[in-house]
Amino acid sequence: MKFLEEVENLLHNKIKKLGAEANVSLSFSDRPELCDFQTNVAFSLSKILKKSPIMIANEIVENMENENFEIFAVAPGFINVKLKDKMLSKILEELYSDPRVGIEKIENKKVLIDYGGPNIAKPLHVGHLRSAIIGETIKRLCRFVGNDVTSDVHLGDWGLQMGLVIAGIMEKYDCKYFFTGEGEKPCFDFEELAGIYPESSARSKVDEEFKARAKEITVKLQQKEKGYYDLWNEIKNISIDDIKKIYKILNVDFELWNGESDSEPYIKNVFEILSEKNLIEKSEGAEIVNVERETDTSPMPPLIVRSSAGAELYATTELATIISRVQNYSPEEIIYLTDNRQSLHFNQVFRVCSLAGIAENAKLTHITFGTVNGKDGKPFKTRDGGTMYLSDLIEMVKDACRKKLLENQKIEDDQIEKLAEQIGISALKFGDMINYPSKDYIFDIPKFCSFEGKTGPYMQYSIVRINSILDKAKDFEPCFEIVNQETREVIINLLKFAKDVVCAYRDYAPNIFVQSAYNLASSFSTLYNKTNILNEVDKNKRNSLLTLIKTVKTALQIFAELLAIDIPKKM
Ligand code: ARG
């Protein structure tokens, strides 16, 4: 924001004249009725200049006012800046004509983002929600500020869980077809598949023989032995179809549908690099890399890269995937999104990378998030305490929205299904991303689905309402008058939104721009309630208000695009 830098420079120079040096950064005021921006610089200068903050603030602001800004000091030493109407009107003109409403492009890195991370043959459950939706938004944010971004779903398709599923299937179905090409291909759908993993997993805990068999199959699969490999491919295709269906509803999509298995050709590189650097140690038959540092204050176990049975592990494919990504995409940053239980894993992996010189030119970032909880503060479960599948969770939210829509006489019946989905997804995403990612939150369906208050549907409704006003108004001549105090607050909120999109990107925290978008929508609502836009008789005023709300619409559409939510035509 150029005008802000201008004021900051003016203040900086004035401070210099007073014989001190300080960087001035203006922040948005939390008392909009008083001023638009403020700085506490006088407090930090107080010690250096040996005067009270208010005396300094008064000296700084003396003769500073110009045609664009009012600058004044208030006790005990704040410096406040208020934009004059002339300046605000210039700003509105700029924002109106900018399809990015002032959101700067600040970066052009090559970024690879790894999110979603669903596992083959296991249904997506509530725990997969956040990686998918926060990941999608971080990806969109990264792109919006100028980066060249590639996304990869990184399927969990190569570990022991595959051995368990295959062992389970081979007991239930005749799988000769895959091994010899004889007989018929056994037929199982995703639901049947999904039932197998929990069974096999439970059984492996009590049945040693079964567990050993699953481990053996895992090793054979990893060697791509015919039969096991073909069966695995079948399982994978069935699973991906199901995963894609759910992701589509969530508006989540990927350029790359790679999995752990695709890192297989790079596994040998992992061992080459690690051996060359003498990083591999043997421990109880397994191969490990010690990643402890002297400065560690909590225990840091070694990273196991090969199990005693000879299988490649989650950590091995992780390292191989990094090597393949570096070779094929040369990313300058790789971003991972998983829940915070994987913090240790990524910490260890990143340490191995730095010890081994893998991905030296890429920043490695792990974004974590907390748990989706029920009202009891414990992880969200089904009524009888079972795992909540993502598809059921989405259905519950859609149901709640459908019920609301059915109460509304104006909505045609054939619109309800689509609308319930659009509104439901927005409710779910907003309810999640209004929270700081690493925080747990409570999944409160009635609250999320309300059309009023801080919710996704409210945000959609704001855009729908603006669209309806603009439709009724037909063509208008852009005009930039500051009509009233409410207008002023909307413009300041537009500025704040533009700034916060960039902050959200820098902090990997969507909640920052989601909150600002909400503040913007709510300032529009206040304006709308106080001003009869369409019936305004003063032509310039009417045009100015329409210009303003059209700019708000552009900003809110960017918000919707970043959150990957649809805007209904009517609601
Ligand atoms: N499939 C993993 C899980 O369900 C998440 C994968 C995350 N990405 C990664 N590169 N490790 O826990």
Tab-separated table of N, CA and C in Angstrom, residues 1-8 10 26-29 32-38 65-72 80-92 95 482 484-485 487-496:
chain	number	residue	atom	x	y	z
A	1	MET	N	0.837	-1.198	0.000
A	1	MET	CA	0.000	0.000	0.000
A	1	MET	C	0.871	1.246	0.000
A	2	LYS	N	0.921	1.871	-1.176
A	2	LYS	CA	1.880	2.951	-1.360
A	2	LYS	C	1.628	4.132	-0.444
A	3	PHE	N	0.355	4.466	-0.308
A	3	PHE	CA	0.062	5.661	0.503
A	3	PHE	C	0.506	5.482	1.945
A	4	LEU	N	0.448	4.265	2.439
A	4	LEU	CA	0.863	4.020	3.831
A	4	LEU	C	2.367	4.198	3.971
A	5	GLU	N	3.082	3.639	2.989
A	5	GLU	CA	4.542	3.811	2.998
A	5	GLU	C	4.901	5.291	2.979
A	6	GLU	N	4.131	6.043	2.196
A	6	GLU	CA	4.368	7.489	2.108
A	6	GLU	C	4.288	8.131	3.500
A	7	VAL	N	3.225	7.815	4.222
A	7	VAL	CA	3.064	8.399	5.559
A	7	VAL	C	4.176	7.890	6.483
A	8	GLU	N	4.489	6.611	6.343
A	8	GLU	CA	5.550	6.052	7.187
A	8	GLU	C	6.875	6.776	6.939
A	10	LEU	N	7.207	9.854	5.801
A	10	LEU	CA	7.096	11.212	6.359
A	10	LEU	C	7.418	11.193	7.853
A	26	LEU	N	2.871	1.541	10.391
A	26	LEU	CA	1.507	1.897	10.784
A	26	LEU	C	0.640	0.655	10.757
A	27	SER	N	-0.165	0.511	11.800
A	27	SER	CA	-1.075	-0.633	11.770
A	27	SER	C	-2.510	-0.124	11.731
A	28	PHE	N	-3.409	-0.999	11.306
A	28	PHE	CA	-4.818	-0.613	11.267
A	28	PHE	C	-5.303	-0.342	12.683
A	29	SER	N	-6.077	0.694	12.812
A	29	SER	CA	-6.570	1.063	14.138
A	29	SER	C	-7.708	0.127	14.544
A	32	PRO	N	-12.020	2.409	14.696
A	32	PRO	CA	-12.226	3.087	13.412
A	32	PRO	C	-12.938	4.434	13.540
A	33	GLU	N	-13.675	4.636	14.641
A	33	GLU	CA	-14.371	5.919	14.769
A	33	GLU	C	-13.379	7.033	15.089
A	34	LEU	N	-12.189	6.647	15.561
A	34	LEU	CA	-11.179	7.624	15.975
A	34	LEU	C	-10.174	7.916	14.860
A	35	CYS	N	-9.672	6.864	14.282
A	35	CYS	CA	-8.656	7.031	13.239
A	35	CYS	C	-8.573	5.743	12.429
A	36	ASP	N	-7.795	5.790	11.362
A	36	ASP	CA	-7.691	4.621	10.482
A	36	ASP	C	-6.440	3.788	10.762
A	37	PHE	N	-5.349	4.490	11.087
A	37	PHE	CA	-4.082	3.794	11.329
A	37	PHE	C	-3.418	4.390	12.551
A	38	GLN	N	-2.524	3.624	13.131
A	38	GLN	CA	-1.806	4.191	14.269
A	38	GLN	C	-0.437	3.559	14.434
A	65	GLU	N	0.123	17.563	8.983
A	65	GLU	CA	-1.107	17.371	8.219
A	65	GLU	C	-0.930	17.832	6.774
A	66	ASN	N	-1.489	17.126	5.839
A	66	ASN	CA	-1.522	17.607	4.461
A	66	ASN	C	-2.899	17.343	3.861
A	67	GLU	N	-3.030	17.500	2.560
A	67	GLU	CA	-4.371	17.386	1.971
A	67	GLU	C	-4.924	15.963	2.029
A	68	ASN	N	-4.033	15.004	2.229
A	68	ASN	CA	-4.478	13.608	2.224
A	68	ASN	C	-4.709	13.004	3.603
A	69	PHE	N	-3.936	13.473	4.579
A	69	PHE	CA	-4.000	12.844	5.898
A	69	PHE	C	-4.151	13.855	7.018
A	70	GLU	N	-4.803	13.407	8.072
A	70	GLU	CA	-4.751	14.123	9.342
A	70	GLU	C	-3.862	13.278	10.231
A	71	ILE	N	-2.882	13.905	10.889
A	71	ILE	CA	-2.050	13.117	11.792
A	71	ILE	C	-2.074	13.794	13.155
A	72	PHE	N	-2.429	13.068	14.188
A	72	PHE	CA	-2.534	13.698	15.507
A	72	PHE	C	-2.082	12.761	16.611
A	80	ASN	N	-1.938	8.901	15.675
A	80	ASN	CA	-3.058	8.402	14.874
A	80	ASN	C	-3.077	9.057	13.502
A	81	VAL	N	-3.476	8.283	12.537
A	81	VAL	CA	-3.557	8.815	11.173
A	81	VAL	C	-4.974	8.590	10.661
A	82	LYS	N	-5.550	9.666	10.143
A	82	LYS	CA	-6.884	9.519	9.558
A	82	LYS	C	-6.813	9.982	8.098
A	83	LEU	N	-7.323	9.150	7.219
A	83	LEU	CA	-7.298	9.517	5.810
A	83	LEU	C	-8.385	10.549	5.544
A	84	LYS	N	-8.049	11.580	4.763
A	84	LYS	CA	-9.094	12.546	4.405
A	84	LYS	C	-9.927	11.980	3.263
A	85	ASP	N	-11.128	12.507	3.132
A	85	ASP	CA	-12.036	11.964	2.111
A	85	ASP	C	-11.396	11.933	0.725
A	86	LYS	N	-10.617	12.975	0.456
A	86	LYS	CA	-10.007	13.053	-0.862
A	86	LYS	C	-9.118	11.826	-1.117
A	87	MET	N	-8.351	11.464	-0.083
A	87	MET	CA	-7.447	10.318	-0.190
A	87	MET	C	-8.245	9.015	-0.306
A	88	LEU	N	-9.255	8.910	0.546
A	88	LEU	CA	-10.084	7.693	0.528
A	88	LEU	C	-10.726	7.499	-0.839
A	89	SER	N	-11.131	8.592	-1.416
A	89	SER	CA	-11.801	8.495	-2.697
A	89	SER	C	-10.799	8.056	-3.774
A	90	LYS	N	-9.569	8.546	-3.663
A	90	LYS	CA	-8.523	8.083	-4.599
A	90	LYS	C	-8.301	6.575	-4.427
A	91	ILE	N	-8.285	6.150	-3.163
A	91	ILE	CA	-8.064	4.724	-2.882
A	91	ILE	C	-9.194	3.880	-3.481
A	92	LEU	N	-10.416	4.353	-3.280
A	92	LEU	CA	-11.550	3.601	-3.831
A	92	LEU	C	-11.412	3.470	-5.345
A	95	LEU	N	-8.843	0.769	-6.038
A	95	LEU	CA	-9.327	-0.581	-5.724
A	95	LEU	C	-10.376	-1.035	-6.733
A	482	ILE	N	-17.113	9.882	-1.005
A	482	ILE	CA	-17.244	9.220	0.297
A	482	ILE	C	-18.566	9.676	0.902
A	484	ASN	N	-20.657	8.512	3.464
A	484	ASN	CA	-20.901	8.578	4.910
A	484	ASN	C	-19.831	7.798	5.671
A	485	GLN	N	-19.951	7.804	6.988
A	485	GLN	CA	-18.969	7.092	7.836
A	485	GLN	C	-18.924	5.596	7.490
A	487	THR	N	-19.400	4.186	4.627
A	487	THR	CA	-18.631	4.035	3.392
A	487	THR	C	-17.150	3.969	3.722
A	488	ARG	N	-16.772	4.903	4.576
A	488	ARG	CA	-15.384	5.006	4.994
A	488	ARG	C	-14.921	3.672	5.614
A	489	GLU	N	-15.759	3.121	6.468
A	489	GLU	CA	-15.349	1.873	7.138
A	489	GLU	C	-15.244	0.704	6.159
A	490	VAL	N	-16.102	0.700	5.164
A	490	VAL	CA	-16.007	-0.365	4.157
A	490	VAL	C	-14.661	-0.244	3.410
A	491	ILE	N	-14.295	0.978	3.055
A	491	ILE	CA	-13.029	1.140	2.306
A	491	ILE	C	-11.833	0.693	3.158
A	492	ILE	N	-11.859	1.074	4.421
A	492	ILE	CA	-10.753	0.654	5.303
A	492	ILE	C	-10.719	-0.880	5.409
A	493	ASN	N	-11.909	-1.486	5.471
A	493	ASN	CA	-11.948	-2.959	5.525
A	493	ASN	C	-11.457	-3.602	4.235
A	494	LEU	N	-11.679	-2.917	3.128
A	494	LEU	CA	-11.136	-3.429	1.860
A	494	LEU	C	-9.609	-3.425	1.916
A	495	LEU	N	-9.062	-2.345	2.448
A	495	LEU	CA	-7.596	-2.251	2.564
A	495	LEU	C	-7.058	-3.335	3.479
A	496	LYS	N	-7.784	-3.533	4.563
A	496	LYS	CA	-7.330	-4.529	5.540
A	496	LYS	C	-7.391	-5.936	4.935
